[in-house]
XYZ file of C-alpha atoms in Angstrom:
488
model
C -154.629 -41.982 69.975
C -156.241 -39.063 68.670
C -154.260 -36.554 66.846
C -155.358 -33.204 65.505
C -153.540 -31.144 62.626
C -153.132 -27.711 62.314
C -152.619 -25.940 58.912
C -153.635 -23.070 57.056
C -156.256 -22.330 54.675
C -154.240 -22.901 51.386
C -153.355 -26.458 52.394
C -156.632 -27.403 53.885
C -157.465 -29.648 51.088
C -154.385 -31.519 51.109
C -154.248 -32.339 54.373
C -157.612 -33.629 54.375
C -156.752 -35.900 51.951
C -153.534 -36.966 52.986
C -154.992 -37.562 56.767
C -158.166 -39.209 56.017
C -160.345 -40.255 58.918
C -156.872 -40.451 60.849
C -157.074 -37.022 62.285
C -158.780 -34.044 63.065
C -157.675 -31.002 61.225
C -157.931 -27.470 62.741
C -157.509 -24.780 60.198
C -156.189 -21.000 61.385
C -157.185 -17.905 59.751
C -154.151 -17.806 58.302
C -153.326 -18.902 54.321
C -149.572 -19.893 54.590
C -149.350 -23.156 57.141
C -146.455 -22.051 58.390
C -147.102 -19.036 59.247
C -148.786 -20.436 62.695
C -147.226 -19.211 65.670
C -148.106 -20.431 69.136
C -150.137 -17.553 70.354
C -152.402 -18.141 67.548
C -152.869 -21.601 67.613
C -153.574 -21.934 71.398
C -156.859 -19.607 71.224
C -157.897 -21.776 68.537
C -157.820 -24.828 69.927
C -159.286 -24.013 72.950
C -162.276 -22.387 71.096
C -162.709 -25.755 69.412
C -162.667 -27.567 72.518
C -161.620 -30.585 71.944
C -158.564 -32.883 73.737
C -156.149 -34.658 71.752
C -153.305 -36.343 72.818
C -151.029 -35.223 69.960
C -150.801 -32.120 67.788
C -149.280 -32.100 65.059
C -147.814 -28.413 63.685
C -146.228 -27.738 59.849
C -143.083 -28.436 59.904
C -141.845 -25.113 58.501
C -143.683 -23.370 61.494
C -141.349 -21.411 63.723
C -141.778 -20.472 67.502
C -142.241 -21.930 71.075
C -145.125 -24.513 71.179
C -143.771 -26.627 74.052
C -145.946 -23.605 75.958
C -148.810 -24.978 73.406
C -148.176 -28.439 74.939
C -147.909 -27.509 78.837
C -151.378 -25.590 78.609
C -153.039 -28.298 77.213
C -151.379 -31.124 78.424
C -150.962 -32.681 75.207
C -147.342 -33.670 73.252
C -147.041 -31.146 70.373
C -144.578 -32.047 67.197
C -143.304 -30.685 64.163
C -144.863 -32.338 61.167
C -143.534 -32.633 57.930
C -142.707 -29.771 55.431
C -144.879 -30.990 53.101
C -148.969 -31.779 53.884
C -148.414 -34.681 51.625
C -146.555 -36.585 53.654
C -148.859 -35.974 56.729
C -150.582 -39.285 56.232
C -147.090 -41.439 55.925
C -146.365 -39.775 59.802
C -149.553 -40.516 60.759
C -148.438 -44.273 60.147
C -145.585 -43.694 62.340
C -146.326 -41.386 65.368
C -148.537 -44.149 67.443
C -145.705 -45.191 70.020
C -143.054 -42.835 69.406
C -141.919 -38.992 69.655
C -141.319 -36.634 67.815
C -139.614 -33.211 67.853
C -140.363 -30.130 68.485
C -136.627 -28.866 66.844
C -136.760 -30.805 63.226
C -139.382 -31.623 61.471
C -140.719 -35.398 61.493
C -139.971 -35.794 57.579
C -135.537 -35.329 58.442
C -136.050 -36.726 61.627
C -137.452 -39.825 60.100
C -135.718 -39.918 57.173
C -134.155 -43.420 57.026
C -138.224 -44.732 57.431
C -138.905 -41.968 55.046
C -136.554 -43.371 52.522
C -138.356 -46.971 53.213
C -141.458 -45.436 52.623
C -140.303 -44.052 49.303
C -139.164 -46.742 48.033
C -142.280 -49.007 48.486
C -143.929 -46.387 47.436
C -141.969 -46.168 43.753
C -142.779 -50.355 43.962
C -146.798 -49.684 43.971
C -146.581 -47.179 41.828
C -144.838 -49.042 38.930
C -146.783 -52.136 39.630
C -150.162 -49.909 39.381
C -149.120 -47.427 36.076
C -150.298 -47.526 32.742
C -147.947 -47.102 30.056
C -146.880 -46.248 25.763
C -144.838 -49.378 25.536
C -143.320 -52.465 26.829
C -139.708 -53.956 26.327
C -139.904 -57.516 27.850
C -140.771 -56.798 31.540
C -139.774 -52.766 31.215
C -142.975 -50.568 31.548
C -142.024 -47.389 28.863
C -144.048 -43.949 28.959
C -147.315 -43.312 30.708
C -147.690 -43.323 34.507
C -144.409 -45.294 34.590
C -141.032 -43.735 35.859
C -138.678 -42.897 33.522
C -136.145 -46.004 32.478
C -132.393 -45.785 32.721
C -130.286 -46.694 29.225
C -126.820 -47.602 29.838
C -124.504 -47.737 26.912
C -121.470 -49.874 26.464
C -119.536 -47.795 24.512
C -117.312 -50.364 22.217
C -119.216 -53.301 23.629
C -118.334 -55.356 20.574
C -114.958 -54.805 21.091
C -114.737 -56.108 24.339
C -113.692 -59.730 25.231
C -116.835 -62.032 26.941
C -115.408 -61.742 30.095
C -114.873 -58.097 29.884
C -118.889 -57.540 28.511
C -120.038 -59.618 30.651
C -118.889 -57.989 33.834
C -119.915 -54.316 32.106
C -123.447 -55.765 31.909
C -123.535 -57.324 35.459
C -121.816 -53.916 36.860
C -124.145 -51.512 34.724
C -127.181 -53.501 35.955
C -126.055 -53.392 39.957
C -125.613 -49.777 39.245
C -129.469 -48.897 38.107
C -129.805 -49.614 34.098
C -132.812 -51.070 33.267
C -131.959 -51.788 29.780
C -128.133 -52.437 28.158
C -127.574 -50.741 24.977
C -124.770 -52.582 23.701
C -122.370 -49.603 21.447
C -120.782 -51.128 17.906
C -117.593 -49.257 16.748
C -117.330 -47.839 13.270
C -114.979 -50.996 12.374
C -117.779 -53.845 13.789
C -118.090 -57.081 11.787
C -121.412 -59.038 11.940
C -119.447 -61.588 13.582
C -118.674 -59.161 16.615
C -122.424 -57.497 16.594
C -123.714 -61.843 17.219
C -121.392 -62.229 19.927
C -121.572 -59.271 21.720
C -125.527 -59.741 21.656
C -125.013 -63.188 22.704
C -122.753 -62.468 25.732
C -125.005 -59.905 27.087
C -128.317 -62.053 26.795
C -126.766 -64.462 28.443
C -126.150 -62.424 31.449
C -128.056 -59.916 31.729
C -131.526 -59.909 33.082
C -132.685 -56.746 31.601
C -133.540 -55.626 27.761
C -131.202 -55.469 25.542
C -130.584 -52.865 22.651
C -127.742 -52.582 19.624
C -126.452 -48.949 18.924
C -125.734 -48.463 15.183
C -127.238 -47.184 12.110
C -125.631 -50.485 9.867
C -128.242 -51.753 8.763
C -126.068 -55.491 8.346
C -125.443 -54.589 11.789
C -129.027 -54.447 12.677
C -130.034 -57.374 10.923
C -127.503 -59.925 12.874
C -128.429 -57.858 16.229
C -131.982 -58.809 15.780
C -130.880 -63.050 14.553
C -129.500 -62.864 17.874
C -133.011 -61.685 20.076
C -131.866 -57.837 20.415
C -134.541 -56.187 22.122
C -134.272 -52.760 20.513
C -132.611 -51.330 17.740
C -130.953 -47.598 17.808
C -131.550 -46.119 15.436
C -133.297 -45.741 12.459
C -133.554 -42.859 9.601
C -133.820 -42.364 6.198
C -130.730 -43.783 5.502
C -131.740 -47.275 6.691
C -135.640 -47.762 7.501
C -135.586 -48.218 3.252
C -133.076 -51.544 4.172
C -133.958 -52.778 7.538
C -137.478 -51.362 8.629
C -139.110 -54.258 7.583
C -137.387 -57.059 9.452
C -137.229 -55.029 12.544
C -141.394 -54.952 11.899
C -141.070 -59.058 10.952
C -139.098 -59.478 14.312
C -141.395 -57.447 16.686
C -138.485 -55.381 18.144
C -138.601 -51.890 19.167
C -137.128 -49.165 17.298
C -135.790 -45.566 17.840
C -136.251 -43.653 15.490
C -134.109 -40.636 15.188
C -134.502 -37.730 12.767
C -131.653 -37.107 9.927
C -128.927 -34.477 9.706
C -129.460 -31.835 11.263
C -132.070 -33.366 13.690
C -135.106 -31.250 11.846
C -138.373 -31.421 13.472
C -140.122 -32.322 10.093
C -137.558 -35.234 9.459
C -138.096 -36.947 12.787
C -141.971 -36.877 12.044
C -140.743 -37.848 8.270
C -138.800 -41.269 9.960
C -141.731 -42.045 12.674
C -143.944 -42.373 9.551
C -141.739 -44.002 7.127
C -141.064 -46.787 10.533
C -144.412 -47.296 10.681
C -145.114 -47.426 6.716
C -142.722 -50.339 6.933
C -144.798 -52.060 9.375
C -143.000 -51.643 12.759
C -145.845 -50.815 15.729
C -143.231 -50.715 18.594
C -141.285 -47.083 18.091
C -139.335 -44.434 20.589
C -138.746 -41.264 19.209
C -135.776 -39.944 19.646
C -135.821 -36.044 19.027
C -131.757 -35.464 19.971
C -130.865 -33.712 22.727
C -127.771 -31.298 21.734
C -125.165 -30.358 23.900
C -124.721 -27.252 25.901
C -123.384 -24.600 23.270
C -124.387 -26.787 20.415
C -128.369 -25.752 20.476
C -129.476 -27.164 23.960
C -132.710 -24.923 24.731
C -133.463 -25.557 20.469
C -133.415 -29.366 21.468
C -135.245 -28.832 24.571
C -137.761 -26.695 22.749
C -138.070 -29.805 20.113
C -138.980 -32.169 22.596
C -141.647 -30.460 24.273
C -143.076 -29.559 20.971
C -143.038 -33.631 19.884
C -144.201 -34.747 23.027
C -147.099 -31.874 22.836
C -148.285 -33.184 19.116
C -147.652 -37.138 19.671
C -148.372 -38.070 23.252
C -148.792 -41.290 22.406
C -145.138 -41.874 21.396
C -142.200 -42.865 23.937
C -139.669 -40.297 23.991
C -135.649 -41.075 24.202
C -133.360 -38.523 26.100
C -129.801 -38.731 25.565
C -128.835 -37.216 28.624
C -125.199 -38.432 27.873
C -124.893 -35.823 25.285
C -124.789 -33.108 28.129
C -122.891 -34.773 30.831
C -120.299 -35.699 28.507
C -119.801 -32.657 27.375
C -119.311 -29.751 29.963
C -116.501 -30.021 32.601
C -118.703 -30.243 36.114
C -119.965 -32.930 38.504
C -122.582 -34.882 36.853
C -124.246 -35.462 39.811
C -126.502 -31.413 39.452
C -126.042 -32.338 35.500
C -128.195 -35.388 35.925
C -130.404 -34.031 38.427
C -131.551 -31.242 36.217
C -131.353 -33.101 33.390
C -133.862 -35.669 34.712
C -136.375 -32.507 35.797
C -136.116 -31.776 32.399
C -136.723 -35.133 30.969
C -139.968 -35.144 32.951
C -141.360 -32.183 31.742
C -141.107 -33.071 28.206
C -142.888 -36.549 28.433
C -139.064 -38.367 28.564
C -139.520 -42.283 28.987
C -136.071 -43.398 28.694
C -132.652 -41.605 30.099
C -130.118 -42.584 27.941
C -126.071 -42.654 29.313
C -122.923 -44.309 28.531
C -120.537 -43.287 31.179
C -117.763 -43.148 28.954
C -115.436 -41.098 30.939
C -114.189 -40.580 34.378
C -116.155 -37.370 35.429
C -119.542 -39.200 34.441
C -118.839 -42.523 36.344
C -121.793 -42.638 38.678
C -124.444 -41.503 36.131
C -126.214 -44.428 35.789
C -127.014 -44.627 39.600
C -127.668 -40.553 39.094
C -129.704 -40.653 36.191
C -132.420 -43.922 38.384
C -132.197 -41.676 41.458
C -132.895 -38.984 39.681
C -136.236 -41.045 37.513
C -137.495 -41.586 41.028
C -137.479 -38.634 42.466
C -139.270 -36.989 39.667
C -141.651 -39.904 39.718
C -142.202 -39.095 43.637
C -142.582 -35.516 42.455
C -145.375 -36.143 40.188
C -146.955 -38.164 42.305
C -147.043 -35.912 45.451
C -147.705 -32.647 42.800
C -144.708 -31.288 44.510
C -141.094 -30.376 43.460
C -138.424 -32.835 43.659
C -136.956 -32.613 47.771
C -138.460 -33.881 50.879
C -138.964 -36.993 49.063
C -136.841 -39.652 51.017
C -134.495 -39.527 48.170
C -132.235 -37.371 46.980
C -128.953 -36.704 45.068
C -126.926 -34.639 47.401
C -123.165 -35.792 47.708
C -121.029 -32.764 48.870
C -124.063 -30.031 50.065
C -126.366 -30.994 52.809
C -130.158 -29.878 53.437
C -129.633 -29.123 57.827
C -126.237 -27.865 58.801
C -124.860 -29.350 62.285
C -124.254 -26.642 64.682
C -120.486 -24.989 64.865
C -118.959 -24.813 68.197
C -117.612 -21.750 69.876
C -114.167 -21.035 69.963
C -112.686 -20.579 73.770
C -111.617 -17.509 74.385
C -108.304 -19.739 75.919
C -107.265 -21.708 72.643
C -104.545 -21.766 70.841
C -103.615 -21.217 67.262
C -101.998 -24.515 66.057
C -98.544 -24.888 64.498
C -96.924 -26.836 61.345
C -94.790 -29.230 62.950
C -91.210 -28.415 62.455
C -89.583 -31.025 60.894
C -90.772 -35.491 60.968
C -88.343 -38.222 61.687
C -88.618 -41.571 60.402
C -90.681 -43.863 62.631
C -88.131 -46.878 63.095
C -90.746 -49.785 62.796
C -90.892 -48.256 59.152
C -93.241 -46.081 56.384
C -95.845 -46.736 55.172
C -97.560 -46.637 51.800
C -101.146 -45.767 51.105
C -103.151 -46.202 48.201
C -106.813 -47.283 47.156
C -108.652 -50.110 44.629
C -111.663 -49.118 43.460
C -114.601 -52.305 43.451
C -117.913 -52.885 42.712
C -118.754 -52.676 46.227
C -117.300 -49.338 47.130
C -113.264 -49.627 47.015
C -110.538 -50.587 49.289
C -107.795 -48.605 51.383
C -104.524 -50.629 50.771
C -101.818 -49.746 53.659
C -98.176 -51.262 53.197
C -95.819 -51.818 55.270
C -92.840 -54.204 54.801
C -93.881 -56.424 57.740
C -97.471 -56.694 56.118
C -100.158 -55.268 53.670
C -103.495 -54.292 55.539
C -106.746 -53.855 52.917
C -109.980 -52.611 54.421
C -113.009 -50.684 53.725
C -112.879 -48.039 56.342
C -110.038 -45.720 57.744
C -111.169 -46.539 61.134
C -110.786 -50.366 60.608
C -107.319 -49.558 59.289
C -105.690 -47.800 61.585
C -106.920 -50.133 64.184
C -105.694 -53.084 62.253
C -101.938 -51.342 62.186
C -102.262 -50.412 65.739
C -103.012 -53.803 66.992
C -100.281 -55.144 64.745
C -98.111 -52.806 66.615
C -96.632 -51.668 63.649
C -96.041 -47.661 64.417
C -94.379 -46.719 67.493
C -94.714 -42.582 67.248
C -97.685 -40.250 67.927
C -96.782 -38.225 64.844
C -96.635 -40.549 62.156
C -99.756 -41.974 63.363
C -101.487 -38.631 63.605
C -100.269 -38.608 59.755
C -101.438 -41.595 59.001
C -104.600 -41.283 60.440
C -105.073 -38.536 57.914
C -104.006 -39.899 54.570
C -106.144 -43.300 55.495
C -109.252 -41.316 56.297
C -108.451 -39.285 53.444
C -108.036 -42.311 51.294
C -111.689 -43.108 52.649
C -113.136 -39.986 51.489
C -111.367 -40.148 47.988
C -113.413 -44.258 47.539
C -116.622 -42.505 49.153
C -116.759 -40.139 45.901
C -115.309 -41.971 43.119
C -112.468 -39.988 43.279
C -108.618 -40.680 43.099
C -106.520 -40.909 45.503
C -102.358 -40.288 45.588
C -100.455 -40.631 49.059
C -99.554 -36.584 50.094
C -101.222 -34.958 47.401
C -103.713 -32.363 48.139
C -107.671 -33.310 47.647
């Protein structure tokens, strides 16, 4: 098949590289791609004279080029938005169609998100990096790491820790920082380490600044310690040096500059070779941009050292969706050399951050890699906004404004009660009746399942029904709550 790609002067070099010897590539005299409309691509093909049996057009191009493809006699598609991704379609268009309407990166964007995700694969396997926790690459050409805190893990019964650790890992962290509360006994730090070795099958860090703490953390094969300062690098620095574990190092009160370089040097004075600087990210209100401003200086003067961004410090701390919280927060990360993304989902409005925070590290990853910012990647954190609207319907100039329905009567084969579980695997819509107690995963499934039971007999309550359950869907699909008549 021979294809031929036309583009504009300003992304002539990327699509030569991203095509290869895979295409031919035509170039207008015009510097924005997508500024190629069909009257001037036609005159230039036909002064190249050549035949092709596919042309592929940016995707951001507007106009009419099916009257490209009937004067040449050739199929002419959209390509992607991006040139980038011009060889990955390339892969794809021998055998199929495209579009003329969407471009091929949305209309192949279950492949695309394939694609991405080998991609990520190769591109871990194949990156350099600052540092290495058991199998976890830290820093360098690797993509940023998700920490998940257990906030009171040694506190928690085995059973209880152990299913945090299993859930938290399913959910994206890559390493389990295990939280100690103020009133933690050695005793509790060398169980709660032990439980979560035993299960988990990712690093493992202990979050205090006790140094006794520290010290039975590390007897039990901790991973990495948070965190060290002046207060206890003096006591502990050298057995975290004698044990080989990696250390954060975090600057003292009021997280100066001068006394996180102060700490990184005293850490290494002591012997320890394996350190993550951690320069504190404040909250919104509470010096944010300072922080921000801190990092980028640290990561400008020591390159060489893994940063640690505790995103939680935001997210926990302002009353929106942490879903745009995390996204941003991740961008952010990235620019200031960021190698770990550090969150405990502690409360209900950040549930979900872990899984935001690892979408979010590869998508910046994909960024970098493609020199482009973070959409049109395959992958994407969009829950409740959407990148191509559906088209709306007219409304007939016949129809009729609908009505509240006067009044409801009782259906006599009985009520029903509606409510939701919330699982690992998504949640459950629980419908009772007093005849039986239907669980499923979808509305539609539900509603069926009481239909075939034949256990509603009028077209109103299951009109009603078939609201709440779907409803009841929604409220599982986005972590929310649910409550039988309430508004949502």
């Amino acid at each position: 098949m021979k294809v031929l790609i036309a583009t504009g002067r300003l992304a002539e070099r990327t699509v030569r590289h991203s095509v290869g010897d895979n295409a031919d590539v035509l170039v207008l005299d015009v510097d924005v791609a997508a500024f190629i409309t069909p009257h001037r691509l036609l005159p230039a093909i036909k002064e190249q004279n050549g035949i092709y049996d596919v042309i592929l057009v940016p995707g951001l191009a507007s106009g009419d080029f099916s009257m490209v493809a009937k004067e040449l006699g050739c199929k002419v598609f959209l390509g992607p938005k991006h040139a980038y991704d011009l060889g990955s379609v390339l892969k794809l268009a021998d055998g199929m169609d495209l579009s003329l309407e969407v471009p091929a990166c949305e209309l192949l964007s279950d492949i695309w998100r394939e694609l991405a995700l080998e991609t990520l694969v190769e591109l871990e396997n194949n990156a350099d990096m600052l540092a290495m926790i058991g199998d976890v690459k830290l820093g360098g050409g690797s993509r940023m790491k998700v920490m998940a805190e257990i906030v009171d893990a040694t506190g928690l019964e085995e059973d209880a820790l152990s299913l945090k650790v299993i859930e938290f890992i399913r959910k994206g962290a890559d390493i389990i920082d295990l939280g100690a509360s103020l009133t933690s006994s050695v005793e509790d730090v060398r169980k709660a380490v032990r439980v979560a070795r035993k299960v988990s099958t990712v690093p493992v860090s202990i979050d205090t600044l006790e140094s006794g703490l520290l010290k039975a953390a590390m007897d039990e094969g901790v991973d990495l310690v948070l965190s060290l300062n002046s207060s206890n690098i003096d006591i502990v620095g050298k057995d975290v040096a004698e044990a080989g574990v990696t250390a954060v190092v975090i600057p003292d009160a009021g997280n100066s500059f001068e006394s996180l370089v102060h700490n990184i040097q005293a850490a290494r004075d002591a012997g320890i070779e394996s350190i993550i600087a951690d320069p504190v990210l404040d909250p919104i209100g509470h010096g944010f941009v300072d922080s921000i401003v801190r990092y980028a200086r640290f990561h400008e003067e020591y390159p060489e050292i893994p940063v640690f961004f505790g995103a939680g410090n935001v997210t926990e701390l302002i009353d929106a969706d942490s879903v745009g919280v995390n996204a941003t927060l991740c961008g952010l990360a990235a620019d200031v050399g960021s190698c770990i993304l550090f969150t405990p989902e502690f409360s209900e409005k950040t549930r979900g951050s872990i899984a935001e925070l690892n979408t979010g590290a590869r998508m910046m990853a994909l960024a970098l890699t493609r020199n482009s910012s973070p959409k049109d990647l395959g992958l994407d954190l969009l829950v409740l906004k959407e990148k191509r609207r559906r088209p709306d319907v007219a409304i007939p100039e016949d129809s009729l404004p609908a009505k509240r329905f006067a009044g409801w009567e009782l259906d006599p084969l009985g009520p029903f009660r509606i409510g939701t579980v919330s699982d690992e695997c998504g949640g459950m819509i629980v419908a009772q009746h007093e005849d039986a107690s239907i669980t499923g995963r979808t509305a539609k499934e539900v509603i069926e399942t009481i239909i075939k039971m034949g256990l509603i007999s009028k077209l109103d309550h299951a009109g009603y029904l078939g609201c709440e359950i779907q409803k009841a869907e929604i409220a599982l699909r986005l972590g929310r709550s649910y409550s039988q008549d309430d508004d949502f």
